[in-house]
Coordinates of C-alpha atoms in Angstrom, one line a residue:
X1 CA 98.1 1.2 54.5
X2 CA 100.2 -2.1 53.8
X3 CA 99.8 -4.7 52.1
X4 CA 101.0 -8.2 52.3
X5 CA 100.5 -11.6 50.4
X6 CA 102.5 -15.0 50.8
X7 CA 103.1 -17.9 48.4
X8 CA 105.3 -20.8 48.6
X9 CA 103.3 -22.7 50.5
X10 CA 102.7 -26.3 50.0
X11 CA 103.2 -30.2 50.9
X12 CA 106.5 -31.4 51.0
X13 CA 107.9 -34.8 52.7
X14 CA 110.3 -34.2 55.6
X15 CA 113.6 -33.1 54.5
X16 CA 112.3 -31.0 51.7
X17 CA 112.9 -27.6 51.3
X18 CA 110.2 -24.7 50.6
X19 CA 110.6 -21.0 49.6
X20 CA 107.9 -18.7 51.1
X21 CA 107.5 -15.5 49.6
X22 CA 105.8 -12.0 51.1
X23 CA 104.8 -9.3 48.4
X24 CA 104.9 -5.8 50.8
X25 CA 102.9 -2.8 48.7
X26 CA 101.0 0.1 49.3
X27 CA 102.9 2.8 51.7
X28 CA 106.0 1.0 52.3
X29 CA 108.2 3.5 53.0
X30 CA 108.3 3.7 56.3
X31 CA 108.7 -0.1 56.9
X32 CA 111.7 -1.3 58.5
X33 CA 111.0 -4.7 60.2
X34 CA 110.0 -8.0 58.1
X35 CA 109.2 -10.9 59.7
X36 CA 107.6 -14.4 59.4
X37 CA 105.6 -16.4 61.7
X38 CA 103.9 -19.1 62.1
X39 CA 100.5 -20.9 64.2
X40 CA 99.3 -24.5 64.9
X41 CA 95.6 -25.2 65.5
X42 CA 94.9 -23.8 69.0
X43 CA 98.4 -22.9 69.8
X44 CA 99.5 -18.9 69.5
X45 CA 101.3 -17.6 66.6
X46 CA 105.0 -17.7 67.1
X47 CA 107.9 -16.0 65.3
X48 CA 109.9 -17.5 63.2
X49 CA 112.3 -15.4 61.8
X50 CA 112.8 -11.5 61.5
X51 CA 115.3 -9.1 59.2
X52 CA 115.6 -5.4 59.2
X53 CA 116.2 -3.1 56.5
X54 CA 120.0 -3.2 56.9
X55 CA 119.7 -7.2 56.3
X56 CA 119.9 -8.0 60.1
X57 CA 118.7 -11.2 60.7
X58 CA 116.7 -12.8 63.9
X59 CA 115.9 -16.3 63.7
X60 CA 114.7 -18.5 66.5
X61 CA 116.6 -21.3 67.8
X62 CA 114.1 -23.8 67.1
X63 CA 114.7 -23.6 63.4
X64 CA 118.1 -21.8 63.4
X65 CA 120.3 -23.5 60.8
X66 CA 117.3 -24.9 58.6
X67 CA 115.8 -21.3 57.5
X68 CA 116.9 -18.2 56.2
X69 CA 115.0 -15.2 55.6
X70 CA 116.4 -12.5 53.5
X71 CA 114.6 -9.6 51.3
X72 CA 115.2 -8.3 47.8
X73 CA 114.5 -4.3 48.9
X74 CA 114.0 -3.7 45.0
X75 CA 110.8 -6.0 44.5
X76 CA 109.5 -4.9 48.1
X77 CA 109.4 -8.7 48.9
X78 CA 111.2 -10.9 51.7
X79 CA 111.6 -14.6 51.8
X80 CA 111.8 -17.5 54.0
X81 CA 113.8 -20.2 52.7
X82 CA 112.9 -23.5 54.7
X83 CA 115.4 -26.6 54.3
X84 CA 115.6 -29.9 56.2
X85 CA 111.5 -29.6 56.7
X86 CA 110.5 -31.6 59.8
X87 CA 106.5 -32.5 60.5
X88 CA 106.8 -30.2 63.4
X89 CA 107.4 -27.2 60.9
X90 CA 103.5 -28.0 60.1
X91 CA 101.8 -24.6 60.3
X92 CA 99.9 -21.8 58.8
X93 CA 103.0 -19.2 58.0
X94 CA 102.4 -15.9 58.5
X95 CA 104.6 -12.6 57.0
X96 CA 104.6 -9.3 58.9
X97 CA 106.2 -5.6 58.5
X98 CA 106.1 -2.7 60.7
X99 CA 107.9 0.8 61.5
X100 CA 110.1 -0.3 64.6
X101 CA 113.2 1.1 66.8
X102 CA 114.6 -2.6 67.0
X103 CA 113.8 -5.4 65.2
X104 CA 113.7 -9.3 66.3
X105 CA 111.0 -12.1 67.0
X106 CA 110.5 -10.0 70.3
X107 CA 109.1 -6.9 67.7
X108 CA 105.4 -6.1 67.6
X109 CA 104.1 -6.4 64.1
X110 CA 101.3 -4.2 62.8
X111 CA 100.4 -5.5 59.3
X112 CA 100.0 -8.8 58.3
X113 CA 99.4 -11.2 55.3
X114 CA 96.3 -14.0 55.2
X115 CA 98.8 -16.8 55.9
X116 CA 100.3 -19.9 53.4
X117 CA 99.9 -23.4 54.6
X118 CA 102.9 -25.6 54.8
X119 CA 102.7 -29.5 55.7
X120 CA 105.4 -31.7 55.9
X121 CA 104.7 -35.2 55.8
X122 CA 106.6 -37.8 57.7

């Protein structure tokens, strides 16, 4: 089983940055595909951004340029670095891992976190 827990969540004023972390623990071995995503009130969670474990990176156009995610194998955790925070990046943000043959926004995730709030304020 897998484990996973956000933090970096917050309030920030638009054009602020935030730095969302996802702890990964219990059987992690055979996890291959990180990803974050992210859901308004009554709209379906979307992905956000994906990276495999050779550091290849999916990110979706919408926020292309303004986030990064990246992972630090050794600590089993993977971040999503937000900059240049718009009020439309309001959402519950969600990280995800699973065991797949290719990675990307497209992949089907099998174990997710509880979710971190982010609001940006106008």
């Amino acid at each position: 089983q897998v484990h996973l827990v956000e933090s970096g969540g917050g309030s920030v004023q638009a054009g602020g940055s935030l730095r969302l972390s996802c702890a990964v623990s219990g059987d992690t071995a055979p996890i291959n595909c990180m990803g974050w995503f992210r859901q308004t009130p009554g709209q379906e969670r979307k992905a956000v951004a994906t990276i495999d474990s050779d550091d290849r990176s999916d990110i979706v156009e919408s926020v292309m340029g303004r986030f990064t995610i990246s992972q630090d194998s050794a600590k089993n955790t993977f971040y999503l670095q937000m900059n240049s925070l718009e009020p439309e990046d309001t959402a519950m943000y969600y990280c995800a891992a699973a065991h797949r043959a290719l990675c990307g926004t497209r992949a089907w995730f099998t174990n997710w976190g509880q979710g971190t709030q982010v609001t940006v304020s106008s």
